[in-house]
Coordinates of C-alpha atoms in Angstrom, one line a residue:
M1 CA 0.7 -0.1 -0.1
R2 CA 1.3 3.4 -1.2
N3 CA 2.0 6.3 1.9
K4 CA 0.1 9.4 0.5
S5 CA 1.4 12.2 2.3
A6 CA 1.0 14.4 -0.4
G7 CA -2.4 14.5 -1.1
A8 CA -2.8 13.6 3.5
K9 CA -1.5 17.2 3.6
T10 CA -3.5 18.5 1.3
L11 CA -6.3 17.7 4.0
T12 CA -4.9 19.9 6.4
A13 CA -7.3 22.8 5.4
L14 CA -10.1 20.7 6.8
A15 CA -10.5 21.5 10.4
L16 CA -9.4 18.5 12.3
V17 CA -12.5 18.5 14.7
L18 CA -15.6 20.2 12.8
T19 CA -17.5 22.3 14.7
L20 CA -21.2 22.3 12.6
T21 CA -23.2 18.7 13.7
P22 CA -26.3 17.0 12.4
A23 CA -29.2 19.1 13.5
S24 CA -27.9 22.7 12.8
G25 CA -29.0 22.1 8.9
A26 CA -25.3 23.4 7.6
W27 CA -25.4 21.0 5.0
A28 CA -29.4 20.6 4.6
Q29 CA -31.6 22.5 2.0
A30 CA -35.2 22.3 1.5
A31 CA -36.6 19.4 0.1
P32 CA -37.3 20.1 -3.2
A33 CA -39.6 17.3 -4.9
F34 CA -38.6 15.0 -7.5
P35 CA -41.1 13.3 -9.4
P36 CA -40.0 9.6 -11.8
G37 CA -39.7 10.9 -14.9
A38 CA -40.6 8.7 -17.9
D39 CA -37.1 6.8 -18.0
Y40 CA -38.2 6.2 -14.4
A41 CA -36.2 2.9 -13.8
G42 CA -37.1 2.1 -10.1
V43 CA -34.8 -0.2 -8.1
A44 CA -35.7 -2.7 -10.4
G45 CA -34.3 -2.5 -13.8
S46 CA -36.9 -1.4 -15.6
A47 CA -40.2 0.8 -15.2
A48 CA -41.7 -2.7 -16.7
E49 CA -40.0 -4.6 -13.6
N50 CA -40.6 -2.1 -10.9
A51 CA -44.4 -2.6 -11.0
R52 CA -44.0 -6.6 -11.2
I53 CA -41.7 -6.5 -8.4
A54 CA -44.1 -4.4 -6.8
A55 CA -47.2 -6.6 -7.6
L56 CA -45.0 -8.9 -6.6
C57 CA -43.5 -8.0 -3.1
G58 CA -45.4 -4.6 -2.2
P59 CA -44.1 -0.9 -3.4
N60 CA -40.8 -0.6 -2.0
R61 CA -40.4 2.2 0.0
N62 CA -37.8 3.7 -2.7
A63 CA -39.8 3.6 -5.6
R64 CA -40.7 6.9 -6.2
D65 CA -37.8 8.9 -5.6
G66 CA -37.2 10.6 -9.0
Y67 CA -34.1 12.5 -7.8
A68 CA -31.3 11.3 -10.5
P69 CA -28.4 14.1 -10.7
T70 CA -26.1 14.0 -13.5
P71 CA -23.6 11.4 -13.2
L72 CA -19.5 13.3 -14.5
R73 CA -18.8 10.3 -16.3
S74 CA -21.4 8.5 -17.9
D75 CA -20.3 4.8 -17.1
Q76 CA -21.0 6.2 -13.4
T77 CA -24.6 4.8 -13.0
R78 CA -27.6 3.2 -15.0
A79 CA -25.7 0.4 -16.1
P80 CA -27.3 -1.9 -19.3
Q81 CA -29.2 -4.1 -17.6
V82 CA -27.8 -7.4 -18.3
K83 CA -29.0 -11.3 -17.9
S84 CA -26.7 -14.0 -17.1
A85 CA -26.6 -17.5 -19.2
Q86 CA -25.8 -18.9 -15.8
A87 CA -28.2 -20.9 -14.5
F88 CA -29.1 -21.6 -10.6
T89 CA -30.8 -22.9 -7.7
V90 CA -31.2 -21.4 -4.8
D91 CA -31.1 -23.4 -1.7
V92 CA -32.7 -22.4 2.2
V93 CA -29.3 -23.5 4.1
A94 CA -31.5 -22.7 8.1
S95 CA -33.0 -20.1 9.2
L96 CA -31.1 -18.6 12.4
D97 CA -31.9 -15.1 14.7
R98 CA -31.4 -12.3 12.4
S99 CA -27.6 -12.6 11.3
V100 CA -25.2 -9.6 9.8
G101 CA -22.1 -11.4 8.6
M102 CA -20.6 -14.7 8.2
A103 CA -17.0 -16.7 7.2
V104 CA -17.0 -19.7 5.4
L105 CA -14.7 -22.2 7.1
P106 CA -11.7 -24.4 4.8
D107 CA -14.4 -27.3 5.8
G108 CA -17.4 -25.6 4.8
T109 CA -19.4 -24.4 7.7
L110 CA -20.6 -21.2 7.8
L111 CA -19.5 -18.9 11.1
V112 CA -22.7 -16.5 11.9
S113 CA -22.9 -13.1 14.0
Q114 CA -26.1 -11.9 15.1
R115 CA -27.7 -8.6 15.2
A116 CA -28.4 -9.0 19.0
G117 CA -24.5 -10.0 19.1
G118 CA -23.5 -13.9 19.4
L119 CA -22.0 -16.4 16.9
R120 CA -23.2 -19.4 16.1
T121 CA -21.9 -22.5 13.0
V122 CA -24.4 -23.3 10.1
D123 CA -22.9 -26.9 8.8
A124 CA -23.8 -27.9 5.0
K125 CA -26.7 -30.6 6.4
G126 CA -28.5 -26.3 7.9
Q127 CA -27.6 -27.6 11.8
V128 CA -27.5 -24.9 13.5
S129 CA -25.1 -24.5 16.5
P130 CA -26.1 -23.0 20.0
P131 CA -24.0 -19.6 20.5
L132 CA -20.3 -19.5 20.7
K133 CA -19.1 -19.3 24.6
G134 CA -16.9 -16.4 24.7
A135 CA -18.0 -13.9 22.1
P136 CA -18.7 -10.5 23.4
E137 CA -22.1 -8.6 24.2
V138 CA -24.0 -6.0 22.1
A139 CA -25.1 -2.5 22.1
G140 CA -24.7 0.5 19.6
P141 CA -26.8 3.0 17.2
M142 CA -29.2 1.1 14.5
G143 CA -28.7 -1.9 16.2
T144 CA -25.8 -3.6 13.8
S145 CA -23.0 -2.8 16.1
N146 CA -21.1 -6.0 15.1
T147 CA -19.4 -6.8 11.6
G148 CA -17.1 -9.9 11.3
P149 CA -16.5 -12.1 11.9
V150 CA -12.9 -12.8 9.8
L151 CA -10.9 -15.2 9.3
D152 CA -7.4 -14.4 9.3
R153 CA -5.1 -15.5 6.2
D154 CA -3.4 -18.0 8.0
F155 CA -6.9 -19.7 9.7
A156 CA -5.8 -22.9 8.6
R157 CA -3.2 -23.0 10.4
N158 CA -3.9 -20.4 13.1
R159 CA -7.6 -20.0 13.5
T160 CA -7.2 -16.7 14.3
L161 CA -10.3 -14.4 13.6
Y162 CA -11.3 -10.5 13.5
Y163 CA -14.9 -9.0 15.1
G164 CA -16.3 -6.2 15.6
Y165 CA -17.9 -4.9 17.8
T166 CA -19.7 -1.4 20.1
T167 CA -20.9 -1.9 23.9
A168 CA -23.0 0.9 26.0
P169 CA -22.4 4.6 27.0
A170 CA -20.1 4.1 29.8
A171 CA -21.8 6.9 31.2
K172 CA -24.3 9.1 30.4
G173 CA -24.4 11.4 27.5
A174 CA -21.0 9.8 26.7
A175 CA -20.0 7.9 23.8
P176 CA -20.6 3.9 21.9
M177 CA -17.2 2.9 22.8
G178 CA -16.7 0.5 19.5
H179 CA -13.5 -2.3 19.7
I180 CA -11.9 -4.6 17.1
L181 CA -11.2 -8.1 19.3
K182 CA -8.9 -11.0 17.7
A183 CA -9.4 -14.4 19.5
R184 CA -9.1 -18.1 18.0
L185 CA -11.6 -20.7 17.5
S186 CA -12.0 -23.2 19.5
A187 CA -11.0 -27.2 17.0
D188 CA -14.0 -28.3 17.6
A189 CA -16.0 -25.0 17.2
R190 CA -17.6 -24.5 20.0
S191 CA -16.4 -21.7 21.7
L192 CA -13.9 -18.5 22.0
E193 CA -10.3 -18.9 22.6
D194 CA -6.7 -16.7 23.4
I195 CA -10.4 -13.6 23.3
A196 CA -8.5 -9.7 23.0
T197 CA -8.6 -6.2 22.7
I198 CA -6.8 -5.0 19.6
Y199 CA -7.9 -1.7 19.3
E200 CA -11.1 0.3 20.7
A201 CA -12.1 4.0 20.3
A202 CA -15.2 6.0 21.7
N203 CA -17.9 6.4 18.3
L204 CA -16.7 4.2 16.2
A205 CA -19.0 1.7 14.4
P206 CA -17.6 -1.1 13.1
R207 CA -19.6 -2.0 9.5
R208 CA -17.0 -4.5 7.8
I209 CA -13.2 -5.7 8.4
V210 CA -11.0 -7.0 5.6
Q211 CA -7.7 -8.4 6.0
A212 CA -5.2 -7.1 3.2
R213 CA -2.7 -9.0 1.3
D214 CA 0.1 -7.0 4.1
G215 CA -1.7 -8.6 6.6
T216 CA -3.5 -5.2 7.8
L217 CA -7.1 -5.0 8.8
L218 CA -9.3 -2.5 7.2
I219 CA -12.3 -1.9 9.4
A220 CA -14.7 0.5 7.9
S221 CA -17.1 3.2 10.3
A222 CA -20.5 4.1 9.8
E223 CA -21.7 7.8 10.3
V224 CA -24.3 7.0 11.3
A225 CA -26.7 10.8 11.1
S226 CA -27.5 11.5 6.8
G227 CA -26.0 14.8 7.4
G228 CA -22.5 14.6 8.1
P229 CA -20.8 16.7 9.5
F230 CA -17.9 13.1 11.4
P231 CA -16.6 12.5 8.3
Q232 CA -14.5 15.1 7.6
S233 CA -13.2 15.0 11.0
L234 CA -9.3 13.7 10.8
S235 CA -10.0 12.7 15.0
D236 CA -13.6 11.2 14.8
P237 CA -13.6 7.5 13.2
R238 CA -17.2 7.9 12.7
G239 CA -17.3 7.2 8.2
K240 CA -14.3 6.8 8.0
I241 CA -11.7 3.8 6.9
L242 CA -9.3 2.8 9.3
R243 CA -5.7 0.8 9.1
I244 CA -4.5 -1.1 11.7
A245 CA -1.3 -4.6 12.0
P246 CA -3.2 -7.7 13.6
D247 CA -2.0 -6.7 17.1
G248 CA -3.6 -3.6 16.6
A249 CA -0.5 -1.9 16.3
I250 CA 0.0 1.5 13.8
P251 CA 1.4 0.4 10.6
R252 CA 4.5 2.7 9.7
D253 CA 2.8 4.0 6.0
N254 CA -0.5 5.1 7.2
P255 CA -1.0 8.1 5.2
F256 CA -1.8 10.4 8.4
L257 CA 0.4 9.3 10.9
K258 CA 2.7 13.3 9.8
V259 CA -0.5 14.8 10.0
A260 CA -1.2 16.5 13.3
G261 CA -4.3 16.0 15.4
A262 CA -5.1 12.9 13.0
S263 CA -6.3 9.7 13.8
P264 CA -2.8 7.9 13.7
A265 CA -5.7 5.3 12.2
L266 CA -6.5 7.1 9.7
Y267 CA -6.6 5.4 6.1
A268 CA -9.5 7.0 3.9
L269 CA -12.1 9.4 4.5
G270 CA -15.5 11.3 3.6
F271 CA -17.7 7.7 4.0
R272 CA -21.7 7.9 5.1
D273 CA -22.0 4.0 6.1
I274 CA -19.9 1.6 3.8
Q275 CA -21.7 -1.7 5.1
G276 CA -19.8 -4.3 1.6
A277 CA -16.6 -4.3 1.4
A278 CA -13.9 -7.0 -0.3
L279 CA -10.3 -6.8 -2.0
N280 CA -10.4 -7.8 -5.8
P281 CA -8.2 -10.9 -6.0
A282 CA -6.6 -9.8 -9.3
T283 CA -5.4 -6.2 -7.7
G284 CA -5.6 -6.5 -3.7
E285 CA -6.9 -3.2 -3.8
L286 CA -10.0 -2.8 -1.5
W287 CA -13.3 -2.1 -2.8
V288 CA -16.6 -0.8 -0.6
G289 CA -20.9 -1.1 -1.2
E290 CA -21.9 3.2 0.5
N291 CA -24.7 3.9 1.7
E292 CA -25.8 7.6 1.8
P293 CA -29.0 8.6 3.2
M294 CA -31.5 9.0 0.6
G295 CA -30.1 7.7 -2.5
G296 CA -26.3 7.9 -4.2
D297 CA -25.3 5.0 -3.1
E298 CA -22.0 4.3 -4.2
L299 CA -19.0 1.6 -4.9
N300 CA -16.0 2.7 -4.1
R301 CA -12.3 2.0 -4.3
I302 CA -10.6 2.6 -2.1
R303 CA -6.8 4.0 -2.1
S304 CA -4.4 5.4 1.1
G305 CA -5.2 8.5 2.8
G306 CA -8.3 9.2 0.1
N307 CA -11.8 11.6 0.9
Y308 CA -14.1 10.8 -0.3
G309 CA -16.0 13.8 -0.1
F310 CA -19.8 12.9 2.3
P311 CA -21.2 15.5 3.0
L312 CA -19.1 17.5 0.7
I313 CA -20.7 15.8 -2.2
S314 CA -22.7 13.7 -2.7
Y315 CA -25.5 12.0 -5.6
G316 CA -28.0 11.5 -2.9
R317 CA -30.1 13.4 -0.5
E318 CA -30.7 14.0 3.8
N319 CA -32.8 11.2 4.7
G320 CA -35.9 13.8 5.0
G321 CA -35.1 15.2 1.0
G322 CA -33.3 18.0 1.8
L323 CA -30.0 18.3 -1.2
I324 CA -26.7 17.5 0.6
D325 CA -23.8 21.5 0.8
G326 CA -26.8 22.7 -2.1
G327 CA -26.6 19.5 -4.0
K328 CA -22.9 19.1 -5.1
T329 CA -21.7 16.0 -6.5
V330 CA -18.0 17.2 -7.6
Q331 CA -15.4 19.4 -6.0
P332 CA -11.3 19.2 -6.5
G333 CA -9.6 16.8 -4.6
L334 CA -12.5 14.3 -3.8
E335 CA -12.2 11.1 -4.3
Q336 CA -15.4 10.2 -7.2
P337 CA -17.1 6.8 -6.8
V338 CA -17.0 3.9 -9.9
Y339 CA -20.6 3.8 -9.9
F340 CA -23.5 5.0 -7.8
W341 CA -27.2 3.9 -7.3
T342 CA -30.8 6.6 -7.2
P343 CA -32.8 5.5 -6.1
S344 CA -31.4 4.5 -2.9
V345 CA -30.6 0.5 -3.1
A346 CA -28.8 0.5 0.0
P347 CA -25.2 -1.9 -0.9
S348 CA -24.7 -4.6 1.6
G349 CA -22.3 -7.4 1.2
L350 CA -20.3 -7.9 -1.0
A351 CA -17.8 -10.0 -3.2
F352 CA -16.0 -10.2 -5.9
Y353 CA -16.1 -13.7 -7.6
A354 CA -13.2 -15.7 -8.2
G355 CA -14.3 -18.8 -8.5
K356 CA -15.1 -22.2 -10.7
A357 CA -19.0 -22.5 -9.8
F358 CA -19.9 -19.9 -12.3
P359 CA -17.4 -19.0 -15.1
T360 CA -19.5 -16.4 -16.4
W361 CA -19.5 -14.6 -13.1
K362 CA -15.6 -14.1 -12.8
G363 CA -14.5 -11.5 -12.4
D364 CA -17.7 -9.6 -11.4
I365 CA -18.2 -7.4 -8.0
L366 CA -21.7 -9.5 -6.4
M367 CA -23.9 -7.1 -3.8
G368 CA -26.5 -7.3 -1.5
A369 CA -28.9 -4.7 -1.6
M370 CA -31.2 -4.6 1.8
S371 CA -33.8 -1.5 0.8
G372 CA -33.3 -3.1 -3.1
R373 CA -34.1 -7.2 -2.3
Q374 CA -32.1 -7.9 -4.5
L375 CA -28.7 -9.2 -5.3
I376 CA -26.6 -7.4 -7.9
R377 CA -24.3 -8.3 -10.3
L378 CA -22.0 -5.7 -11.2
Q379 CA -20.3 -7.0 -14.8
M380 CA -16.7 -5.4 -14.8
K381 CA -14.3 -4.0 -16.7
N382 CA -10.8 -2.4 -16.4
G383 CA -12.5 -0.9 -13.3
H384 CA -15.4 0.1 -14.7
V385 CA -19.2 -1.1 -14.3
V386 CA -20.2 -2.4 -17.3
G387 CA -23.2 -3.9 -17.0
E388 CA -25.7 -4.6 -14.5
E389 CA -28.0 -7.6 -12.9
K390 CA -30.9 -7.7 -10.3
L391 CA -31.0 -10.6 -9.2
L392 CA -33.3 -12.8 -6.5
M393 CA -35.7 -10.0 -6.6
D394 CA -38.7 -12.5 -6.5
R395 CA -38.0 -13.4 -3.3
C396 CA -38.7 -10.4 -1.4
K397 CA -35.8 -10.4 0.6
R398 CA -33.6 -8.0 2.4
L399 CA -30.2 -9.0 1.7
K400 CA -27.7 -9.0 4.8
D401 CA -24.2 -10.4 3.1
V402 CA -22.6 -11.9 0.4
H403 CA -19.9 -14.5 0.8
V404 CA -18.6 -16.6 -1.6
G405 CA -17.4 -20.2 -0.4
P406 CA -13.8 -22.8 -1.5
D407 CA -16.5 -24.3 -3.5
G408 CA -17.2 -21.6 -5.2
L409 CA -21.1 -21.0 -4.0
V410 CA -22.8 -17.9 -3.7
Y411 CA -23.5 -17.5 0.2
L412 CA -26.0 -15.4 1.2
I413 CA -27.9 -13.9 5.3
T414 CA -31.4 -12.2 4.9
D415 CA -31.7 -9.1 7.2
E416 CA -35.1 -10.0 8.4
S417 CA -36.1 -11.3 11.5
P418 CA -35.6 -14.5 11.0
S419 CA -33.1 -14.8 9.0
E420 CA -32.3 -17.6 5.7
V421 CA -29.1 -19.0 4.9
L422 CA -29.3 -19.1 1.7
R423 CA -26.4 -20.9 -0.8
L424 CA -26.6 -20.2 -4.9
R425 CA -25.0 -23.2 -7.0
P426 CA -25.7 -24.1 -10.9
A427 CA -28.2 -25.2 -11.8
V428 CA -28.7 -29.0 -13.1
K429 CA -28.9 -29.4 -16.7

């Protein structure tokens, strides 16, 4: 990973701790109306498909939002709709308490984290284990304040995993605390052992953890407020990607180490709520799926020291419909998304497909969508989206996490109570 100290220095003009608060309305404007236009595609890919899915699943909560800001580049949004030649079957592997994330163990067993806290395993026959001993209790904003488990790259040898969560404030008026835990999964997969907290911070809201090729941990921390301003603070963890070593130490090539007052763990800033993250296996780059408040959800390729703009620029709006910073979408020095969605689909889990079971999907991105109630397949070419396929919409399910197993099959968790664990496998001809 490259040191972007020059880019970091350009950010010193930004206040380290902005004095504006979300309630001040400094970024928000009055809420104009944006009725859908004649070419409106909804969240299902076409007006006709949107109507069909609405009749099947009920109206989508974003279906009448016609806000469609002009992209900087023509390939940033509404790519041509494609249809895969790959037929597949969907298996419901198991049903369990509302869940938020998973990892696929080398033997194919799923290790699932749950919204209310705790971890369970799900075997190939769909047997759900009791809660694993040693998993922490969680509490925090939006009820999804745990992330992982993430398997260490040497898990087959060391059985090490990482897990992020928040705990309630220690006192009234205090901030919630976010924690990154390192532990070892017991040989019988019934408990966590050698548990250690390797990083923690006030207002850290860990959503996703990814281990980079160099072994460091990249931690996506959310901003819950719809208008900021904390994602532009260099010292506050909200709306950031942080980078730490596997033992919690700060890597010496982190991009903001020499910026006075900046968090030494800071790697990239200017995000709202990242709920999907994965390494591109071809390049080792981190890619993320980001929820903006109302439309403008983003797919971003992350670079060290980058500022991704929120809430200075956005292709979305405040939750109440007001424009963010006057509707500005471009500003020098701020990164543009690779791709964005209007109306909102609410990105969740994200995975690059590199397996053998679905050869026509190789190199594509699979991304879950919560309010969009779909699995999105993004056809990729040279780092750009050239086609989009909307899958599983007939199931009418919010999707929370997406993984590709060692067998090349695709595993999903639905975002509901209870959650379903789904498996996609090639259809038998």
